[in-house]
Amino acid sequence: MGRRVVRAGRAGPDDAVTVHAHDFDADTALEDGSGGRRRGWAPEHWFVARGPNGGFLAASAARAAEAEAGRPLRSLSLHFAAAPAVGPLEVHATLEREGRSFTAATLRIEQEGRPMVLGVATLGELADAGAEWASGAPPAATPLDELDPPAPEATGAPAFLRNYDMRPALYEDGGHVTGAWMRTREPRALDAPLAAAMTDAWAPVAFAVLGRAVLAPTLDLTIHVRRPLPPEGMAAGDFVLGRFSSRHALGGVWEEDGELWSPAGELLVQSRQLALVREPGP
């Protein structure tokens, strides 16, 4: 499967234009099949340790769910059964119920007939009016204009980080709360697949709490999209602020709560994942 979608204009040889999809869209593209079956690809430049970043797989699941339901994603819960290798993926989305307001779907990502990711999604438009409340304020982060762009190629960071521009902006409570301003390296409008990817893009809070890098494979990840994406007034080049926190680790299993905030201080997405702490091998 190709890694980049290409469309060529046919007006004539002098003004023909080849339009390249954004790298994120090309990398997470799914070829339509029958019965909710789609084909994707796990590219090496989205890998961390021995498999693709969990956010990349979440983006693929979100894309399949929205395509099958024809409605925007509201909730996505994924369980990671195994780590895919570089190569083709089969992404299955099944509509279990289509109501007047919401659709329920189940998801499977497989490789060579083996389950890699199992999931459930809820999709539907938000109501124009309803009960609202908010407790607390947006995170107090270092302003973006005071932060320098990173150079992940020079730091030995996992390959998938090169797809992003992330600038550390939060460190609180001894490392139990961390975060960054983040966007794709080349500007792209925020939507559900990209938001899903970003919930698992920042360095695990476990790194900050332990004071060292470890392996932190995700067991499960739940994502709630709280507003229509992108929010009004947010441009493709704008950063979101990611805030990630953890309170407990027991027996090497720990939780991480995530939030994505707009530049205007609007809560866009919430997430929670359960992950492991594993020491790197020799």
PDB file of C-alpha atoms in Angstrom:
ATOM      1  CA  MET A   1       0.000   0.000   0.000  1.00  0.00           C
ATOM      2  CA  GLY A   2       1.323   3.449  -0.847  1.00  0.00           C
ATOM      3  CA  ARG A   3       2.312   5.816   1.912  1.00  0.00           C
ATOM      4  CA  ARG A   4       1.116   9.010   0.201  1.00  0.00           C
ATOM      5  CA  VAL A   5      -2.080   9.924  -1.594  1.00  0.00           C
ATOM      6  CA  VAL A   6      -1.514  11.802  -4.851  1.00  0.00           C
ATOM      7  CA  ARG A   7      -4.100  13.559  -7.003  1.00  0.00           C
ATOM      8  CA  ALA A   8      -3.165  15.150 -10.301  1.00  0.00           C
ATOM      9  CA  GLY A   9      -5.139  17.904 -12.013  1.00  0.00           C
ATOM     10  CA  ARG A  10      -6.048  17.375 -15.671  1.00  0.00           C
ATOM     11  CA  ALA A  11      -6.541  20.943 -16.928  1.00  0.00           C
ATOM     12  CA  GLY A  12      -3.506  20.734 -19.185  1.00  0.00           C
ATOM     13  CA  PRO A  13       0.249  20.132 -19.139  1.00  0.00           C
ATOM     14  CA  ASP A  14       1.058  23.724 -18.244  1.00  0.00           C
ATOM     15  CA  ASP A  15      -1.224  24.100 -15.252  1.00  0.00           C
ATOM     16  CA  ALA A  16      -1.548  20.514 -14.026  1.00  0.00           C
ATOM     17  CA  VAL A  17      -1.043  20.330 -10.249  1.00  0.00           C
ATOM     18  CA  THR A  18      -0.145  17.364  -8.115  1.00  0.00           C
ATOM     19  CA  VAL A  19      -1.637  17.691  -4.626  1.00  0.00           C
ATOM     20  CA  HIS A  20      -0.091  15.667  -1.819  1.00  0.00           C
ATOM     21  CA  ALA A  21      -2.117  14.636   1.187  1.00  0.00           C
ATOM     22  CA  HIS A  22      -0.833  15.798   4.545  1.00  0.00           C
ATOM     23  CA  ASP A  23       1.617  13.218   5.892  1.00  0.00           C
ATOM     24  CA  PHE A  24      -0.735  12.361   8.767  1.00  0.00           C
ATOM     25  CA  ASP A  25      -3.609  11.695   6.356  1.00  0.00           C
ATOM     26  CA  ALA A  26      -1.402   9.634   4.057  1.00  0.00           C
ATOM     27  CA  ASP A  27      -0.024   7.593   6.957  1.00  0.00           C
ATOM     28  CA  THR A  28      -3.466   6.878   8.463  1.00  0.00           C
ATOM     29  CA  ALA A  29      -5.306   6.463   5.143  1.00  0.00           C
ATOM     30  CA  LEU A  30      -7.649   3.489   4.880  1.00  0.00           C
ATOM     31  CA  GLU A  31      -8.616   1.775   1.650  1.00  0.00           C
ATOM     32  CA  ASP A  32     -12.332   0.947   1.592  1.00  0.00           C
ATOM     33  CA  GLY A  33     -13.398  -2.672   1.457  1.00  0.00           C
ATOM     34  CA  SER A  34     -16.710  -4.448   1.890  1.00  0.00           C
ATOM     35  CA  GLY A  35     -18.702  -4.906   5.076  1.00  0.00           C
ATOM     36  CA  GLY A  36     -16.857  -2.250   7.042  1.00  0.00           C
ATOM     37  CA  ARG A  37     -13.454  -3.754   6.262  1.00  0.00           C
ATOM     38  CA  ARG A  38     -10.650  -1.340   5.442  1.00  0.00           C
ATOM     39  CA  ARG A  39      -6.956  -1.743   4.809  1.00  0.00           C
ATOM     40  CA  GLY A  40      -4.271   0.417   6.337  1.00  0.00           C
ATOM     41  CA  TRP A  41      -0.525   0.305   6.905  1.00  0.00           C
ATOM     42  CA  ALA A  42       1.691   0.458   9.986  1.00  0.00           C
ATOM     43  CA  PRO A  43       4.682   2.590   8.889  1.00  0.00           C
ATOM     44  CA  GLU A  44       8.018   2.392  10.656  1.00  0.00           C
ATOM     45  CA  HIS A  45       8.176   6.147  11.199  1.00  0.00           C
ATOM     46  CA  TRP A  46       5.233   5.849  13.637  1.00  0.00           C
ATOM     47  CA  PHE A  47       6.998   3.256  15.780  1.00  0.00           C
ATOM     48  CA  VAL A  48       8.099   3.394  19.402  1.00  0.00           C
ATOM     49  CA  ALA A  49      10.019   0.422  20.814  1.00  0.00           C
ATOM     50  CA  ARG A  50       8.692  -2.672  18.997  1.00  0.00           C
ATOM     51  CA  GLY A  51       5.341  -1.432  17.657  1.00  0.00           C
ATOM     52  CA  PRO A  52       3.473   1.617  16.394  1.00  0.00           C
ATOM     53  CA  ASN A  53       2.576   4.373  18.809  1.00  0.00           C
ATOM     54  CA  GLY A  54      -0.820   3.718  20.385  1.00  0.00           C
ATOM     55  CA  GLY A  55      -2.045   7.113  19.227  1.00  0.00           C
ATOM     56  CA  PHE A  56      -1.417   6.129  15.613  1.00  0.00           C
ATOM     57  CA  LEU A  57      -3.598   3.041  16.053  1.00  0.00           C
ATOM     58  CA  ALA A  58      -6.240   5.161  17.812  1.00  0.00           C
ATOM     59  CA  ALA A  59      -6.248   7.544  14.832  1.00  0.00           C
ATOM     60  CA  SER A  60      -6.812   4.635  12.442  1.00  0.00           C
ATOM     61  CA  ALA A  61      -9.688   3.348  14.589  1.00  0.00           C
ATOM     62  CA  ALA A  62     -11.254   6.812  14.803  1.00  0.00           C
ATOM     63  CA  ARG A  63     -11.010   7.248  11.042  1.00  0.00           C
ATOM     64  CA  ALA A  64     -12.674   3.879  10.404  1.00  0.00           C
ATOM     65  CA  ALA A  65     -15.468   4.535  12.909  1.00  0.00           C
ATOM     66  CA  GLU A  66     -16.315   7.950  11.454  1.00  0.00           C
ATOM     67  CA  ALA A  67     -16.204   6.650   7.892  1.00  0.00           C
ATOM     68  CA  GLU A  68     -18.532   3.762   8.671  1.00  0.00           C
ATOM     69  CA  ALA A  69     -21.002   5.739  10.799  1.00  0.00           C
ATOM     70  CA  GLY A  70     -20.993   8.999   8.843  1.00  0.00           C
ATOM     71  CA  ARG A  71     -21.102  10.811  12.176  1.00  0.00           C
ATOM     72  CA  PRO A  72     -18.426  12.558  14.264  1.00  0.00           C
ATOM     73  CA  LEU A  73     -16.634  10.636  16.986  1.00  0.00           C
ATOM     74  CA  ARG A  74     -17.692  11.288  20.581  1.00  0.00           C
ATOM     75  CA  SER A  75     -16.124   8.377  22.482  1.00  0.00           C
ATOM     76  CA  LEU A  76     -13.558   5.716  21.619  1.00  0.00           C
ATOM     77  CA  SER A  77     -12.338   2.946  23.922  1.00  0.00           C
ATOM     78  CA  LEU A  78      -9.523   0.688  22.744  1.00  0.00           C
ATOM     79  CA  HIS A  79      -7.815  -2.369  24.213  1.00  0.00           C
ATOM     80  CA  PHE A  80      -4.376  -3.186  22.837  1.00  0.00           C
ATOM     81  CA  ALA A  81      -3.979  -6.942  22.442  1.00  0.00           C
ATOM     82  CA  ALA A  82      -0.646  -7.043  20.575  1.00  0.00           C
ATOM     83  CA  ALA A  83       1.839  -4.778  18.813  1.00  0.00           C
ATOM     84  CA  PRO A  84       1.662  -4.839  14.996  1.00  0.00           C
ATOM     85  CA  ALA A  85       4.793  -5.127  12.896  1.00  0.00           C
ATOM     86  CA  VAL A  86       5.540  -2.833   9.978  1.00  0.00           C
ATOM     87  CA  GLY A  87       3.081  -3.820   7.277  1.00  0.00           C
ATOM     88  CA  PRO A  88      -0.577  -4.036   6.312  1.00  0.00           C
ATOM     89  CA  LEU A  89      -3.407  -3.697   8.814  1.00  0.00           C
ATOM     90  CA  GLU A  90      -7.015  -4.800   8.501  1.00  0.00           C
ATOM     91  CA  VAL A  91      -9.326  -2.286  10.189  1.00  0.00           C
ATOM     92  CA  HIS A  92     -12.906  -3.474  10.735  1.00  0.00           C
ATOM     93  CA  ALA A  93     -15.761  -1.196  11.839  1.00  0.00           C
ATOM     94  CA  THR A  94     -19.184  -2.719  12.539  1.00  0.00           C
ATOM     95  CA  LEU A  95     -22.275  -0.613  13.227  1.00  0.00           C
ATOM     96  CA  GLU A  96     -24.038  -2.244  16.166  1.00  0.00           C
ATOM     97  CA  ARG A  97     -26.855   0.286  16.534  1.00  0.00           C
ATOM     98  CA  GLU A  98     -27.855   3.472  14.723  1.00  0.00           C
ATOM     99  CA  GLY A  99     -30.091   5.696  16.842  1.00  0.00           C
ATOM    100  CA  ARG A 100     -31.561   9.099  16.118  1.00  0.00           C
ATOM    101  CA  SER A 101     -28.742  10.869  17.959  1.00  0.00           C
ATOM    102  CA  PHE A 102     -25.895   8.389  18.338  1.00  0.00           C
ATOM    103  CA  THR A 103     -24.383   5.373  16.624  1.00  0.00           C
ATOM    104  CA  ALA A 104     -22.593   2.551  18.448  1.00  0.00           C
ATOM    105  CA  ALA A 105     -19.812   0.712  16.614  1.00  0.00           C
ATOM    106  CA  THR A 106     -17.303  -1.993  17.401  1.00  0.00           C
ATOM    107  CA  LEU A 107     -13.784  -2.029  15.970  1.00  0.00           C
ATOM    108  CA  ARG A 108     -11.013  -4.520  15.311  1.00  0.00           C
ATOM    109  CA  ILE A 109      -7.532  -3.902  14.002  1.00  0.00           C
ATOM    110  CA  GLU A 110      -5.907  -7.116  12.816  1.00  0.00           C
ATOM    111  CA  GLN A 111      -2.651  -8.148  11.221  1.00  0.00           C
ATOM    112  CA  GLU A 112      -2.306 -11.467   9.439  1.00  0.00           C
ATOM    113  CA  GLY A 113      -5.611 -12.567  10.973  1.00  0.00           C
ATOM    114  CA  ARG A 114      -4.526 -11.871  14.556  1.00  0.00           C
ATOM    115  CA  PRO A 115      -6.218  -9.220  16.751  1.00  0.00           C
ATOM    116  CA  MET A 116      -4.036  -6.214  17.528  1.00  0.00           C
ATOM    117  CA  VAL A 117      -6.641  -3.742  18.862  1.00  0.00           C
ATOM    118  CA  LEU A 118     -10.259  -4.218  19.992  1.00  0.00           C
ATOM    119  CA  GLY A 119     -12.550  -1.243  20.472  1.00  0.00           C
ATOM    120  CA  VAL A 120     -15.959   0.353  20.878  1.00  0.00           C
ATOM    121  CA  ALA A 121     -16.985   3.794  19.613  1.00  0.00           C
ATOM    122  CA  THR A 122     -19.942   6.139  20.072  1.00  0.00           C
ATOM    123  CA  LEU A 123     -20.571   8.695  17.324  1.00  0.00           C
ATOM    124  CA  GLY A 124     -23.014  11.570  16.954  1.00  0.00           C
ATOM    125  CA  GLU A 125     -23.493  15.318  16.836  1.00  0.00           C
ATOM    126  CA  LEU A 126     -23.519  17.340  20.047  1.00  0.00           C
ATOM    127  CA  ALA A 127     -26.778  19.040  20.939  1.00  0.00           C
ATOM    128  CA  ASP A 128     -26.983  22.804  20.410  1.00  0.00           C
ATOM    129  CA  ALA A 129     -28.098  23.327  24.022  1.00  0.00           C
ATOM    130  CA  GLY A 130     -28.125  21.361  27.257  1.00  0.00           C
ATOM    131  CA  ALA A 131     -26.769  21.191  30.787  1.00  0.00           C
ATOM    132  CA  GLU A 132     -23.283  22.647  31.175  1.00  0.00           C
ATOM    133  CA  TRP A 133     -20.852  23.068  34.025  1.00  0.00           C
ATOM    134  CA  ALA A 134     -17.122  23.361  34.512  1.00  0.00           C
ATOM    135  CA  SER A 135     -14.931  23.002  37.586  1.00  0.00           C
ATOM    136  CA  GLY A 136     -11.430  24.405  37.470  1.00  0.00           C
ATOM    137  CA  ALA A 137      -9.534  26.547  35.013  1.00  0.00           C
ATOM    138  CA  PRO A 138      -7.421  25.772  31.933  1.00  0.00           C
ATOM    139  CA  PRO A 139      -3.858  24.657  32.753  1.00  0.00           C
ATOM    140  CA  ALA A 140      -1.324  27.381  33.535  1.00  0.00           C
ATOM    141  CA  ALA A 141       1.380  26.638  30.989  1.00  0.00           C
ATOM    142  CA  THR A 142       4.494  28.399  29.724  1.00  0.00           C
ATOM    143  CA  PRO A 143       3.378  30.599  26.784  1.00  0.00           C
ATOM    144  CA  LEU A 144       4.140  29.118  23.391  1.00  0.00           C
ATOM    145  CA  ASP A 145       6.123  32.147  22.233  1.00  0.00           C
ATOM    146  CA  GLU A 146       8.620  31.554  25.058  1.00  0.00           C
ATOM    147  CA  LEU A 147       9.434  28.012  23.888  1.00  0.00           C
ATOM    148  CA  ASP A 148      11.829  26.864  21.174  1.00  0.00           C
ATOM    149  CA  PRO A 149      10.951  24.193  18.615  1.00  0.00           C
ATOM    150  CA  PRO A 150      12.389  20.754  19.447  1.00  0.00           C
ATOM    151  CA  ALA A 151      14.907  18.868  17.365  1.00  0.00           C
ATOM    152  CA  PRO A 152      13.862  15.213  17.925  1.00  0.00           C
ATOM    153  CA  GLU A 153      16.264  13.965  15.261  1.00  0.00           C
ATOM    154  CA  ALA A 154      19.147  14.995  17.504  1.00  0.00           C
ATOM    155  CA  THR A 155      17.841  13.556  20.767  1.00  0.00           C
ATOM    156  CA  GLY A 156      17.423   9.855  20.044  1.00  0.00           C
ATOM    157  CA  ALA A 157      13.676  10.183  20.568  1.00  0.00           C
ATOM    158  CA  PRO A 158      11.293   7.515  19.192  1.00  0.00           C
ATOM    159  CA  ALA A 159      10.671   7.780  15.469  1.00  0.00           C
ATOM    160  CA  PHE A 160       7.011   8.730  15.804  1.00  0.00           C
ATOM    161  CA  LEU A 161       7.839  12.008  17.587  1.00  0.00           C
ATOM    162  CA  ARG A 162       9.238  13.366  14.329  1.00  0.00           C
ATOM    163  CA  ASN A 163       5.661  13.646  13.093  1.00  0.00           C
ATOM    164  CA  TYR A 164       4.951  16.346  15.692  1.00  0.00           C
ATOM    165  CA  ASP A 165       6.095  19.743  16.885  1.00  0.00           C
ATOM    166  CA  MET A 166       5.830  19.467  20.700  1.00  0.00           C
ATOM    167  CA  ARG A 167       7.145  22.025  23.168  1.00  0.00           C
ATOM    168  CA  PRO A 168       7.279  21.176  26.895  1.00  0.00           C
ATOM    169  CA  ALA A 169       5.136  23.659  28.827  1.00  0.00           C
ATOM    170  CA  LEU A 170       3.948  21.960  32.044  1.00  0.00           C
ATOM    171  CA  TYR A 171       5.724  20.286  34.958  1.00  0.00           C
ATOM    172  CA  GLU A 172       3.957  20.121  38.319  1.00  0.00           C
ATOM    173  CA  ASP A 173       3.684  18.037  41.483  1.00  0.00           C
ATOM    174  CA  GLY A 174       7.073  16.398  41.160  1.00  0.00           C
ATOM    175  CA  GLY A 175       6.365  15.237  37.619  1.00  0.00           C
ATOM    176  CA  HIS A 176       2.905  13.799  38.318  1.00  0.00           C
ATOM    177  CA  VAL A 177       1.571  16.464  35.929  1.00  0.00           C
ATOM    178  CA  THR A 178       3.363  17.261  32.661  1.00  0.00           C
ATOM    179  CA  GLY A 179       2.397  18.542  29.249  1.00  0.00           C
ATOM    180  CA  ALA A 180       3.239  20.416  26.094  1.00  0.00           C
ATOM    181  CA  TRP A 181       1.966  22.576  23.289  1.00  0.00           C
ATOM    182  CA  MET A 182       1.580  20.247  20.315  1.00  0.00           C
ATOM    183  CA  ARG A 183       0.599  20.069  16.665  1.00  0.00           C
ATOM    184  CA  THR A 184       1.679  18.096  13.612  1.00  0.00           C
ATOM    185  CA  ARG A 185       5.065  19.122  12.250  1.00  0.00           C
ATOM    186  CA  GLU A 186       3.378  20.510   9.153  1.00  0.00           C
ATOM    187  CA  PRO A 187       0.208  22.420  10.134  1.00  0.00           C
ATOM    188  CA  ARG A 188      -3.044  20.492   9.847  1.00  0.00           C
ATOM    189  CA  ALA A 189      -6.569  21.180  11.100  1.00  0.00           C
ATOM    190  CA  LEU A 190      -7.543  19.310  14.250  1.00  0.00           C
ATOM    191  CA  ASP A 191     -10.100  16.530  13.825  1.00  0.00           C
ATOM    192  CA  ALA A 192     -11.002  13.371  15.718  1.00  0.00           C
ATOM    193  CA  PRO A 193      -8.288  11.091  14.214  1.00  0.00           C
ATOM    194  CA  LEU A 194      -5.557  13.650  14.955  1.00  0.00           C
ATOM    195  CA  ALA A 195      -6.931  14.379  18.430  1.00  0.00           C
ATOM    196  CA  ALA A 196      -6.975  10.642  19.142  1.00  0.00           C
ATOM    197  CA  ALA A 197      -3.336  10.395  18.089  1.00  0.00           C
ATOM    198  CA  MET A 198      -2.371  13.339  20.280  1.00  0.00           C
ATOM    199  CA  THR A 199      -3.806  11.750  23.433  1.00  0.00           C
ATOM    200  CA  ASP A 200      -0.893   9.299  23.278  1.00  0.00           C
ATOM    201  CA  ALA A 201       1.769  11.535  21.745  1.00  0.00           C
ATOM    202  CA  TRP A 202       3.432  13.188  24.737  1.00  0.00           C
ATOM    203  CA  ALA A 203       6.096  11.464  26.845  1.00  0.00           C
ATOM    204  CA  PRO A 204       4.491   9.181  29.461  1.00  0.00           C
ATOM    205  CA  VAL A 205       4.107  10.802  32.866  1.00  0.00           C
ATOM    206  CA  ALA A 206       5.872   7.735  34.258  1.00  0.00           C
ATOM    207  CA  PHE A 207       9.126   9.094  32.785  1.00  0.00           C
ATOM    208  CA  ALA A 208       8.848  12.276  34.864  1.00  0.00           C
ATOM    209  CA  VAL A 209       7.760  10.514  38.064  1.00  0.00           C
ATOM    210  CA  LEU A 210      10.546   7.926  37.870  1.00  0.00           C
ATOM    211  CA  GLY A 211      13.114  10.375  36.542  1.00  0.00           C
ATOM    212  CA  ARG A 212      14.123   8.063  33.704  1.00  0.00           C
ATOM    213  CA  ALA A 213      12.818   6.539  30.506  1.00  0.00           C
ATOM    214  CA  VAL A 214      11.140   3.146  30.679  1.00  0.00           C
ATOM    215  CA  LEU A 215       8.981   1.089  28.366  1.00  0.00           C
ATOM    216  CA  ALA A 216       5.327   2.042  28.875  1.00  0.00           C
ATOM    217  CA  PRO A 217       3.058  -0.104  26.671  1.00  0.00           C
ATOM    218  CA  THR A 218      -0.623   0.857  26.782  1.00  0.00           C
ATOM    219  CA  LEU A 219      -3.194  -1.728  27.870  1.00  0.00           C
ATOM    220  CA  ASP A 220      -6.271   0.362  27.148  1.00  0.00           C
ATOM    221  CA  LEU A 221      -7.074   3.907  26.046  1.00  0.00           C
ATOM    222  CA  THR A 222     -10.396   5.767  26.229  1.00  0.00           C
ATOM    223  CA  ILE A 223     -10.927   9.077  24.430  1.00  0.00           C
ATOM    224  CA  HIS A 224     -13.822  11.535  24.807  1.00  0.00           C
ATOM    225  CA  VAL A 225     -14.238  14.279  22.204  1.00  0.00           C
ATOM    226  CA  ARG A 226     -16.010  17.090  24.067  1.00  0.00           C
ATOM    227  CA  ARG A 227     -16.484  19.707  21.328  1.00  0.00           C
ATOM    228  CA  PRO A 228     -16.882  19.812  17.554  1.00  0.00           C
ATOM    229  CA  LEU A 229     -13.428  19.750  15.942  1.00  0.00           C
ATOM    230  CA  PRO A 230     -11.803  21.995  15.034  1.00  0.00           C
ATOM    231  CA  PRO A 231     -13.375  24.564  17.381  1.00  0.00           C
ATOM    232  CA  GLU A 232     -14.441  27.857  15.888  1.00  0.00           C
ATOM    233  CA  GLY A 233     -11.507  30.232  15.425  1.00  0.00           C
ATOM    234  CA  MET A 234      -8.790  27.566  15.646  1.00  0.00           C
ATOM    235  CA  ALA A 235      -6.512  27.579  12.591  1.00  0.00           C
ATOM    236  CA  ALA A 236      -4.550  24.668  11.140  1.00  0.00           C
ATOM    237  CA  GLY A 237      -1.284  26.137  12.414  1.00  0.00           C
ATOM    238  CA  ASP A 238      -2.486  26.529  16.014  1.00  0.00           C
ATOM    239  CA  PHE A 239      -1.140  24.343  18.796  1.00  0.00           C
ATOM    240  CA  VAL A 240      -3.247  22.503  21.354  1.00  0.00           C
ATOM    241  CA  LEU A 241      -2.126  22.284  24.957  1.00  0.00           C
ATOM    242  CA  GLY A 242      -1.837  18.744  26.246  1.00  0.00           C
ATOM    243  CA  ARG A 243      -1.968  18.162  30.007  1.00  0.00           C
ATOM    244  CA  PHE A 244      -1.249  14.657  31.329  1.00  0.00           C
ATOM    245  CA  SER A 245      -1.281  13.407  34.922  1.00  0.00           C
ATOM    246  CA  SER A 246      -0.995  10.236  36.977  1.00  0.00           C
ATOM    247  CA  ARG A 247      -1.822   9.522  40.619  1.00  0.00           C
ATOM    248  CA  HIS A 248      -1.195   5.844  41.185  1.00  0.00           C
ATOM    249  CA  ALA A 249       1.083   3.007  40.086  1.00  0.00           C
ATOM    250  CA  LEU A 250       0.473  -0.415  41.597  1.00  0.00           C
ATOM    251  CA  GLY A 251       2.452  -3.505  40.669  1.00  0.00           C
ATOM    252  CA  GLY A 252       3.947  -1.741  37.664  1.00  0.00           C
ATOM    253  CA  VAL A 253       0.510  -0.766  36.285  1.00  0.00           C
ATOM    254  CA  TRP A 254      -0.376   2.928  36.203  1.00  0.00           C
ATOM    255  CA  GLU A 255      -3.016   5.293  34.848  1.00  0.00           C
ATOM    256  CA  GLU A 256      -2.599   8.494  32.858  1.00  0.00           C
ATOM    257  CA  ASP A 257      -5.341  11.112  32.469  1.00  0.00           C
ATOM    258  CA  GLY A 258      -5.062  13.454  29.496  1.00  0.00           C
ATOM    259  CA  GLU A 259      -6.662  16.714  28.383  1.00  0.00           C
ATOM    260  CA  LEU A 260      -6.305  18.648  25.147  1.00  0.00           C
ATOM    261  CA  TRP A 261      -7.090  22.379  25.342  1.00  0.00           C
ATOM    262  CA  SER A 262      -7.524  24.924  22.576  1.00  0.00           C
ATOM    263  CA  PRO A 263      -5.429  28.120  22.486  1.00  0.00           C
ATOM    264  CA  ALA A 264      -8.598  29.924  23.658  1.00  0.00           C
ATOM    265  CA  GLY A 265      -8.772  27.789  26.818  1.00  0.00           C
ATOM    266  CA  GLU A 266     -11.539  25.415  25.684  1.00  0.00           C
ATOM    267  CA  LEU A 267     -11.440  21.794  26.776  1.00  0.00           C
ATOM    268  CA  LEU A 268     -11.514  19.757  23.560  1.00  0.00           C
ATOM    269  CA  VAL A 269     -10.673  16.160  24.454  1.00  0.00           C
ATOM    270  CA  GLN A 270     -10.238  14.014  27.544  1.00  0.00           C
ATOM    271  CA  SER A 271      -8.524  10.652  27.758  1.00  0.00           C
ATOM    272  CA  ARG A 272      -7.509   7.961  30.202  1.00  0.00           C
ATOM    273  CA  GLN A 273      -5.160   5.080  29.632  1.00  0.00           C
ATOM    274  CA  LEU A 274      -3.889   2.158  31.679  1.00  0.00           C
ATOM    275  CA  ALA A 275      -0.282   1.279  30.959  1.00  0.00           C
ATOM    276  CA  LEU A 276       2.635  -0.797  32.200  1.00  0.00           C
ATOM    277  CA  VAL A 277       6.112   0.103  33.411  1.00  0.00           C
ATOM    278  CA  ARG A 278       8.692  -2.251  31.976  1.00  0.00           C
ATOM    279  CA  GLU A 279      12.427  -1.827  32.315  1.00  0.00           C
ATOM    280  CA  PRO A 280      14.377  -1.657  29.019  1.00  0.00           C
ATOM    281  CA  GLY A 281      16.247  -4.825  28.147  1.00  0.00           C
ATOM    282  CA  PRO A 282      20.065  -5.009  27.838  1.00  0.00           C
TER     283      PRO A 282
END
